[in-house]
Coordinates of C-alpha atoms in Angstrom, one line a residue:
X1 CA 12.1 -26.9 23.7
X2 CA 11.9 -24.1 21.2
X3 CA 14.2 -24.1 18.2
X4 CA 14.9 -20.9 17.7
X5 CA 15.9 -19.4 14.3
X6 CA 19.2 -17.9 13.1
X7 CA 20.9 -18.9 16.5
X8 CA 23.5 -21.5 17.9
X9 CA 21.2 -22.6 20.5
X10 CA 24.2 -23.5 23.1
X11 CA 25.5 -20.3 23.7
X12 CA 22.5 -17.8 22.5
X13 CA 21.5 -15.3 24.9
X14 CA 17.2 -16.1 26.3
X15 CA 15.3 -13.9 24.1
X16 CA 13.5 -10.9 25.7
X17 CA 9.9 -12.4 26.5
X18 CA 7.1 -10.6 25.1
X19 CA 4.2 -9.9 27.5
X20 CA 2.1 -7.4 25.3
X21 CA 2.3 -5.2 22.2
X22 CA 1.0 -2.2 21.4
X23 CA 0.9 0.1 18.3
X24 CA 4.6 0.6 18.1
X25 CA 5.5 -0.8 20.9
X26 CA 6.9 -4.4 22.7
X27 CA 6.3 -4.7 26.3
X28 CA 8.6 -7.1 27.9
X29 CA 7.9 -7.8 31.8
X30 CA 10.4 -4.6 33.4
X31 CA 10.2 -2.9 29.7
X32 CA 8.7 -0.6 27.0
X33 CA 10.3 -1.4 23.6
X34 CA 10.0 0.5 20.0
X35 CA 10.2 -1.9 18.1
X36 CA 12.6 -0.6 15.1
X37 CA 12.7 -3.5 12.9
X38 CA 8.9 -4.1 13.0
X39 CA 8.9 -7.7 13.6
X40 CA 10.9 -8.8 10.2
X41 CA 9.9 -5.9 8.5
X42 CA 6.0 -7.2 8.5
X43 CA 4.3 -5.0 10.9
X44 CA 3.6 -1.8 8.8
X45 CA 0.3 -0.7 11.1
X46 CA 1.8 -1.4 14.3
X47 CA 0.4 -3.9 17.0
X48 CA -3.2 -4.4 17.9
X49 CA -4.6 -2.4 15.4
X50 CA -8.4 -2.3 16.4
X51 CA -9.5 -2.7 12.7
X52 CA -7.5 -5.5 12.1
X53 CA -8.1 -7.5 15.4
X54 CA -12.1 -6.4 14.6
X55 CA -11.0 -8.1 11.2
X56 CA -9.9 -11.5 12.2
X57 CA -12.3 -11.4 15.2
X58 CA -15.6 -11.3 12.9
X59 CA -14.0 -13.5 9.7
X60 CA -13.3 -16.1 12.7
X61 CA -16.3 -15.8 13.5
X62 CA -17.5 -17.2 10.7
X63 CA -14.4 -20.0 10.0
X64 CA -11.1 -19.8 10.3
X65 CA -9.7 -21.7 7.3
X66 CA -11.0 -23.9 4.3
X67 CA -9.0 -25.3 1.8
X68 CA -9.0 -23.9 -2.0
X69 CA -9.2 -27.5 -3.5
X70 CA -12.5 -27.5 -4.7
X71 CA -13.8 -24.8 -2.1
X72 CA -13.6 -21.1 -2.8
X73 CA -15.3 -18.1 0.1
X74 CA -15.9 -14.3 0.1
X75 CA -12.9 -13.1 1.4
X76 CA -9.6 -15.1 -0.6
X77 CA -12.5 -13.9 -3.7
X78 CA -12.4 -10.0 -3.0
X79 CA -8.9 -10.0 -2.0
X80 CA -7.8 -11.6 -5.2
X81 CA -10.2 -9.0 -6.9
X82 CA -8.7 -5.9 -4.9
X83 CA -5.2 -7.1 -6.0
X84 CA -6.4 -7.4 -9.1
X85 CA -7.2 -3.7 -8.8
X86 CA -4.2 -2.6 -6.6
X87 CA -1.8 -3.7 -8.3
X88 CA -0.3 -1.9 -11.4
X89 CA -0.6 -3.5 -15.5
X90 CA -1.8 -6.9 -16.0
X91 CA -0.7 -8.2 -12.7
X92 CA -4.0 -10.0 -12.4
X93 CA -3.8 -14.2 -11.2
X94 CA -3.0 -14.6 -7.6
X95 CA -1.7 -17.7 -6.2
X96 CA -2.0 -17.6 -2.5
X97 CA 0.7 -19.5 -0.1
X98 CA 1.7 -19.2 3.2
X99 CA 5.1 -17.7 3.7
X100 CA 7.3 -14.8 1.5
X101 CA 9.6 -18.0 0.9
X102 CA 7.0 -20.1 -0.4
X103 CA 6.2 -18.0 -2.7
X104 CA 9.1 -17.5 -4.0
X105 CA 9.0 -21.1 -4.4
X106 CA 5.5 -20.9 -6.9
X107 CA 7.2 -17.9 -8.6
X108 CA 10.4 -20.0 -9.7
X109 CA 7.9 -23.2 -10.6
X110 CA 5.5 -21.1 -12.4
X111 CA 8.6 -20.0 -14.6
X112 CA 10.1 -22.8 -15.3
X113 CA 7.1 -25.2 -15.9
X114 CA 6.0 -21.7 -18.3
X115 CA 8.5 -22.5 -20.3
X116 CA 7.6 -26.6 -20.3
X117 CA 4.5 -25.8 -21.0
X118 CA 5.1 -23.2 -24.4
X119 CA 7.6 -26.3 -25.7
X120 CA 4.7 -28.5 -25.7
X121 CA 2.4 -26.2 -27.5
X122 CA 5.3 -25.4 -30.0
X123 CA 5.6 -29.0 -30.5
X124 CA 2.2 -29.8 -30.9
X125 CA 1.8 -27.0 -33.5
X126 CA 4.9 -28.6 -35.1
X127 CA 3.4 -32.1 -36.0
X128 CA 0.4 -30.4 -37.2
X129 CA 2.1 -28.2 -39.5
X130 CA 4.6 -31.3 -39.9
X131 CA 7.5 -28.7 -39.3
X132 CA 10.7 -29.8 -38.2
X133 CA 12.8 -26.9 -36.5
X134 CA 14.4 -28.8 -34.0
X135 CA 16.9 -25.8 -33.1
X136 CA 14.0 -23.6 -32.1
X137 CA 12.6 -25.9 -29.0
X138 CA 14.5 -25.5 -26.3
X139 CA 13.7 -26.3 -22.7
X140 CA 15.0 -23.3 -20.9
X141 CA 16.2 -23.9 -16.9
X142 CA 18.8 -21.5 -16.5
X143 CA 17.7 -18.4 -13.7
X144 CA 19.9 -15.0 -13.1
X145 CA 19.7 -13.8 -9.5
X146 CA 22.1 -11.1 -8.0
X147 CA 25.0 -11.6 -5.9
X148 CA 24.0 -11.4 -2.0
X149 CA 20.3 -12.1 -2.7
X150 CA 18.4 -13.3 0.0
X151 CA 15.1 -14.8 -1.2
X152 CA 14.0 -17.4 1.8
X153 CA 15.4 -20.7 3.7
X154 CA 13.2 -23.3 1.2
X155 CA 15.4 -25.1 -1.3
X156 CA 15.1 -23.4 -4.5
X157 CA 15.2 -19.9 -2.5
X158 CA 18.1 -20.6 -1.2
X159 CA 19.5 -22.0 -5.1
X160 CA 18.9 -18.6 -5.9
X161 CA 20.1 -17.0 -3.3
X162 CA 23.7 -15.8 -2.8
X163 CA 24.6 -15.5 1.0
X164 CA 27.0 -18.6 2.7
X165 CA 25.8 -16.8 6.5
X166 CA 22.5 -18.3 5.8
X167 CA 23.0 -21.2 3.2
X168 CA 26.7 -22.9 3.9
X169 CA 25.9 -26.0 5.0
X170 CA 24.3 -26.8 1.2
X171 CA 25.7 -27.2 -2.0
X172 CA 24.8 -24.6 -4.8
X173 CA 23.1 -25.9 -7.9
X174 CA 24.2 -25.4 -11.2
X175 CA 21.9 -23.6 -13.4
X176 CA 22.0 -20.8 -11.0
X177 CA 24.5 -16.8 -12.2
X178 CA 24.5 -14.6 -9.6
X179 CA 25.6 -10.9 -10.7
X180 CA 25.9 -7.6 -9.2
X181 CA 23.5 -5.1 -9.9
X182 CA 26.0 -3.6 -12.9
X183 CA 24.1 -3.2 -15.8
X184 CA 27.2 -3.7 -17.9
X185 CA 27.4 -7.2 -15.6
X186 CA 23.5 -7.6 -16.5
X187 CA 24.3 -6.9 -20.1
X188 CA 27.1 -9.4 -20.2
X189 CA 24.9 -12.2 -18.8
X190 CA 22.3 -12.1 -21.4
X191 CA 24.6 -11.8 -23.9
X192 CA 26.8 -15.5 -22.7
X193 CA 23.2 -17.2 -21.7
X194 CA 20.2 -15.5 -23.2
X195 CA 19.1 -19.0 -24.9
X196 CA 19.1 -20.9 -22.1
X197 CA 17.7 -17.9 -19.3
X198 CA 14.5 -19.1 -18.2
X199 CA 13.9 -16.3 -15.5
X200 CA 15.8 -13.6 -14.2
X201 CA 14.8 -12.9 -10.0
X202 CA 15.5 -9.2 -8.1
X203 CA 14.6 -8.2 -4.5
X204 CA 14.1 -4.7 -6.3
X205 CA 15.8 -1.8 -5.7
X206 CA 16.8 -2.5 -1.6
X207 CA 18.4 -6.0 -0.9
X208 CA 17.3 -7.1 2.6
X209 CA 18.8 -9.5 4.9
X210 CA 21.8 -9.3 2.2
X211 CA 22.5 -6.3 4.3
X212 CA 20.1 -3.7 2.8
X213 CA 22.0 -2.7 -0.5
X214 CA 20.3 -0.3 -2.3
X215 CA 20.6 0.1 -6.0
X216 CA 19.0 2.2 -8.8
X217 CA 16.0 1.7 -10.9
X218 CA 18.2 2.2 -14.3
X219 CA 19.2 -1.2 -13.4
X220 CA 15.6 -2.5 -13.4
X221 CA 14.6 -0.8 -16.5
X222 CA 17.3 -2.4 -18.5
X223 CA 16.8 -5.5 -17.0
X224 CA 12.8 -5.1 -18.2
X225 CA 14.1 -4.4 -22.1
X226 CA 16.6 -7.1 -22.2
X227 CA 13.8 -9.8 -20.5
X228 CA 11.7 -8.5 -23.5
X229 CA 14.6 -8.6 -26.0
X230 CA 14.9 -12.6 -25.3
X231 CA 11.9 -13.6 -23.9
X232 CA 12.8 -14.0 -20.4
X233 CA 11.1 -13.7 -17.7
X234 CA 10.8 -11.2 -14.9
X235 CA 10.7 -11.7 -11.5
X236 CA 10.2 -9.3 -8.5
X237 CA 10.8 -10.6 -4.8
X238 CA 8.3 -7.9 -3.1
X239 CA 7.9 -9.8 0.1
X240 CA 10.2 -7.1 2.5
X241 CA 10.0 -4.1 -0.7
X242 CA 6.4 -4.3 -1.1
X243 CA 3.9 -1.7 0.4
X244 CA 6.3 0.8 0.5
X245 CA 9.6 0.2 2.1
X246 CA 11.3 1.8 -0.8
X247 CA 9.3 4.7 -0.7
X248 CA 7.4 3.7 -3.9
X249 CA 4.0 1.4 -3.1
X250 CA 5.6 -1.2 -4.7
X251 CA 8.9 -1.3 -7.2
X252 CA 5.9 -2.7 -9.8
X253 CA 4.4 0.4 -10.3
X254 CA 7.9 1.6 -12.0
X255 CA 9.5 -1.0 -13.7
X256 CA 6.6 -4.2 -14.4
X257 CA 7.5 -7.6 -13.6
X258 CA 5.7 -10.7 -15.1
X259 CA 6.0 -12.5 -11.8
X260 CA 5.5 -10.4 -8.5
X261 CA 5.7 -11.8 -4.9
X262 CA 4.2 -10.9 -1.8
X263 CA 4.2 -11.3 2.2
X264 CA 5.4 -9.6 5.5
X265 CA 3.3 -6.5 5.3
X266 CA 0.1 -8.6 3.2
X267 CA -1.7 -8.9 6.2
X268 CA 0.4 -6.1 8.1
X269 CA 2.0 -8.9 9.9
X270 CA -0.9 -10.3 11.9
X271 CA -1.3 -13.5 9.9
X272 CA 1.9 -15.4 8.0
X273 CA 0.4 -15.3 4.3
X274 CA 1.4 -14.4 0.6
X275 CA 0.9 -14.6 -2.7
X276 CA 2.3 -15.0 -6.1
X277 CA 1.1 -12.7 -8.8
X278 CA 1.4 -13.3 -12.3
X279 CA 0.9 -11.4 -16.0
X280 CA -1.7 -12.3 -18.7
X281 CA 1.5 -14.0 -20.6
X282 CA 2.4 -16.5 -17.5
X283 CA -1.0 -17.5 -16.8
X284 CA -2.0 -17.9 -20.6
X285 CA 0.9 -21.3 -20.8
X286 CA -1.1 -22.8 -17.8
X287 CA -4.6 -22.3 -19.3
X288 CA -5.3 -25.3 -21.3
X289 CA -7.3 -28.4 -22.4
X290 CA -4.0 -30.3 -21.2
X291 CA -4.2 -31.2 -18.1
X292 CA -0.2 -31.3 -17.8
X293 CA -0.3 -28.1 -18.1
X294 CA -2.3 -26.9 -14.7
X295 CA 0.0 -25.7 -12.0
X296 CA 0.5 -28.6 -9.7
X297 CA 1.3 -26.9 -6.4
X298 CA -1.5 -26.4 -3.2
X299 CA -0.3 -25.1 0.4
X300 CA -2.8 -26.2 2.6
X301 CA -3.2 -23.0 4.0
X302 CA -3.4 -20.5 0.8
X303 CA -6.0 -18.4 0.7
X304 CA -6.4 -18.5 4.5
X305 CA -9.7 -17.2 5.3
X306 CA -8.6 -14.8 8.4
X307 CA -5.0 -14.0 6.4
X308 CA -7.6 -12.9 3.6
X309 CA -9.6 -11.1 6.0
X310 CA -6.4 -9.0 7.8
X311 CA -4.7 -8.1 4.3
X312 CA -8.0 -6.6 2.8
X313 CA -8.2 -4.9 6.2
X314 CA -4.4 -3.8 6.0
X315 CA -5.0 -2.4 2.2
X316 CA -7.9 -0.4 3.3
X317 CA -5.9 1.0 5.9
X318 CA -2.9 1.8 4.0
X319 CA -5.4 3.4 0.7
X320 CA -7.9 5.8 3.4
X321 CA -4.6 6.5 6.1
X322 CA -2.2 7.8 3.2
X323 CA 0.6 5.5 4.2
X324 CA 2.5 6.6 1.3
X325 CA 2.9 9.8 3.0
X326 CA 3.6 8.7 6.1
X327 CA 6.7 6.6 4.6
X328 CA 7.9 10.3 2.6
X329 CA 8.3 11.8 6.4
X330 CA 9.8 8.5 7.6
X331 CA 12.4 8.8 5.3
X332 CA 12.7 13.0 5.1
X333 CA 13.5 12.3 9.4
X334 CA 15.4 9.4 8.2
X335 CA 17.9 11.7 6.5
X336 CA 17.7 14.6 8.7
X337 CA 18.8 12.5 11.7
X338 CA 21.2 10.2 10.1
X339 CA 22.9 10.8 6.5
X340 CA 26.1 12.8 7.3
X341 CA 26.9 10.8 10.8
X342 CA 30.4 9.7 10.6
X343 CA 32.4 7.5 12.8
X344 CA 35.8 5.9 11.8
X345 CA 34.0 2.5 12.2
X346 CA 31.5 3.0 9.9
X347 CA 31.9 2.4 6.5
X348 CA 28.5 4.2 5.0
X349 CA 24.9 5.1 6.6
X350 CA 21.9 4.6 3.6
X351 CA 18.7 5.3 3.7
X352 CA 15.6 4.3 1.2
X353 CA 12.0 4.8 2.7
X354 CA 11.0 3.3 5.8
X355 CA 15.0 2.0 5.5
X356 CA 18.0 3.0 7.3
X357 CA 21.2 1.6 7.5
X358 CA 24.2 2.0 9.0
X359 CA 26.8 -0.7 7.7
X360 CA 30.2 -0.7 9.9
X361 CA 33.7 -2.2 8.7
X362 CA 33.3 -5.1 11.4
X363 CA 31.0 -6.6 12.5
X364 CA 32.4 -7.0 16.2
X365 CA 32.3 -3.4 15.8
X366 CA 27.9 -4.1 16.8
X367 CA 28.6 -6.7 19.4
X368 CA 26.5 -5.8 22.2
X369 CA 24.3 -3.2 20.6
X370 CA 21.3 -5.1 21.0
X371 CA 21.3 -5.4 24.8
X372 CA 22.2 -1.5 24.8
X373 CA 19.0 -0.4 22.8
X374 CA 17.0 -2.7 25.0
X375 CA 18.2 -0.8 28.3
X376 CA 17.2 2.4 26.3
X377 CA 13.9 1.2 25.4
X378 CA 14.6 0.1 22.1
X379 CA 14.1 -3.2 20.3
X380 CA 16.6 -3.6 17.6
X381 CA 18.3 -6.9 15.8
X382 CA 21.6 -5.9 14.0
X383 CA 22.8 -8.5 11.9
X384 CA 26.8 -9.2 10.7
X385 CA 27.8 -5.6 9.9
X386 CA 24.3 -4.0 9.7
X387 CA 22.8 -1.7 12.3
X388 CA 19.4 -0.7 11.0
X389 CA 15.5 0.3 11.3
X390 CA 12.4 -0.7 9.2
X391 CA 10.2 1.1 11.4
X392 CA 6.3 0.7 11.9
X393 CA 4.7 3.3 9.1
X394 CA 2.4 4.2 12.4
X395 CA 6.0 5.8 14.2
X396 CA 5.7 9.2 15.7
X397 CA 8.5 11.3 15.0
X398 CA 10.2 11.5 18.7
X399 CA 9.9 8.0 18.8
X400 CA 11.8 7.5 15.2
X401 CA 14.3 10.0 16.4
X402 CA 15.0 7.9 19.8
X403 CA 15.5 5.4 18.1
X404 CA 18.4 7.2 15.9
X405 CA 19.5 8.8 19.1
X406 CA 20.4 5.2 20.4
X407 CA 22.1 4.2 17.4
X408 CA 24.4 7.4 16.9
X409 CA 24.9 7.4 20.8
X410 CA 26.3 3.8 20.5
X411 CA 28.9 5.4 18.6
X412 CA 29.8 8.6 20.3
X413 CA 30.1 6.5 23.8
X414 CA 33.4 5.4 22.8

């Protein structure tokens, strides 16, 4: 019996059984489905893109997986070398896992043992010096996160998270503020625990499955200067933001992290992979003669060969294909079609990029909805009070615009 996710499985309704897919399109046994929310946000090119399938097909060809312990191959090489490239500043170290939550995981390890690892050092330097300045070595364990943050279902991703829809049956940690994205709130926190901040984590600028708040980039850019101002470290959450849901490539290329994750739209969905990128200053405490000080963490599956294969693929497609253009008419439809639709139940419509929302007052208000797209040859998943799209980049505009039709008809039916 399948488990499925997010659902009480004695009184869920079946699930609509996918026969085929095809660019942006699900094809259930009596019916052709846009998909709107492109499976979890991962599946930027659409299904069975012949480049990618040609991708996987020839790299499995070859093999299908070995492990990085002591192995290396040509494609985890040139895709570490092309993010290396792709990616803005000195985001250069890549360490590959296998799910957005995962590496979330690696990011919140690398930072804390960073900080481990710079005591010893300190330390070391101290006996050789034979200093003694006890009040400047200070093992730093404290993260900032933002109220309803939504960073994955591991443990420490869900420490750092701030949702009780996903994460009530556990306890929250101590060691863990949650804040609003305020930047008198941000300013407040550093002030009350900037000696003991080891890291501070954002899903920049659009919260996802918190229920896709958006917030601005002066917020980031203060939260870079006061990171630098006492040594904390930053940490972006790409993994639904990344390759251009926001309408920027990445939130990177404006405001630079030290710590950047990625997933989803990697691989353009075809293969579950990610990876953890991090600064010349993060990898520099891990590079040593100590051998303490190596990162001790190794998913079996990082650095997939046919993962490796797919994202290389995907990033070719998204540099030659101009995606970032694509996403700019996304969102200029987006807006046409849907800012300044009212209805007494709904409390504000938001769109960012390949984002649209429409957040209602309750959430009974969307009961049904899902079963209503699917007669009108949509696929959609609203969540609590959140109705929205995070389309394939591949959409045509009349299908983009059905799929608004079906949302703002829900409405206007009564």
């Amino acid at each position: 019996m399948i488990w499925y996710p997010y659902e009480q499985m004695k009184t869920m309704k079946a699930p609509y059984k996918i026969e085929d897919a095809n660019g942006v399109y699900l094809y259930t046994k009596d019916q052709k489905l846009i998909d709107s929310v492109s499976s979890w946000w991962c599946m930027i090119h659409g299904y069975k893109h012949p480049e990618l399938t040609a991708a996987i097909q020839e790299q499995a060809g070859k093999f299908c997986h070995v492990m990085l312990g002591g192995l290396t191959h040509d494609p985890v090489q040139k895709l570490s070398a092309k993010l290396e490239e792709f990616l803005p500043g000195d985001l250069n170290y890549c360490f590959f896992s296998d799910s957005g939550s995962v590496g979330v995981e690696v990011a919140l390890k690398m930072a804390l043992q960073y900080n481990t690892n710079r005591l010893d050092d300190r330390r070391l330097v101290m006996q050789l010096d034979n200093a003694h300045h006890g009040s400047e070595l200070k093992k730093r364990t404290m993260v900032l996160a933002l109220e309803h943050a939504y960073h994955g279902d591991t443990f420490k991703a869900m420490e750092v998270g701030d949702d009780e829809d996903y994460h009530f049956a556990f306890d929250k940690k101590e060691g863990v503020v949650h804040i609003p994205t305020e930047i008198p709130a941000l300013e407040e926190a550093f002030a009350k625990y900037h000696d003991r901040l080891n890291c501070f984590i954002v899903e920049p600028l659009l919260q996802g499955a918190g229920g896709m708040r958006m917030y601005d980039i002066s917020f980031l850019k203060r939260a870079r200067e006061l990171c630098d101002e006492y040594d904390v470290l930053l940490i972006f959450d790409e993994v639904a933001t990344g390759f251009g849901r926001t309408g920027h490539r990445f939130v990177a290329d404006l405001v630079l992290p030290d710590i950047l994750v990625l997933g989803k739209a990697l691989t353009g969905g075809y293969i579950g992979h990610a990876v953890t990128v991090a600064n010349e200053k993060v990898f520099r405490a891990f590079y040593s003669d100590n051998d303490r000080h190596a990162l001790m963490h190794g998913p079996t599956f990082m650095g997939n060969a046919l993962a490796c294969a797919a994202a290389l693929k995907g990033i070719e497609i998204f540099e030659r294909e101009d995606y970032m253009s694509k996403i700019a008419r996304i969102e200029a439809i987006s807006q046409r079609e849907m800012l300044g639709f009212t209805d007494p139940r709904i409390k504000e419509v938001r769109v960012m990029g390949g984002c649209t929302c429409v957040e209602v007052y309750d959430e009974a208000t969307l009961e049904g909805f899902q079963q209503f797209a699917y007669e009108r040859g949509v696929f959609s998943r609203p969540f609590l009070k959140y109705m929205y799209s995070m389309v394939p980049y591949v959409i045509q505009e009349e299908e983009l615009v059905h799929i608004f039709d079906v949302m703002k008809e829900w409405f206007r039916r009564g």
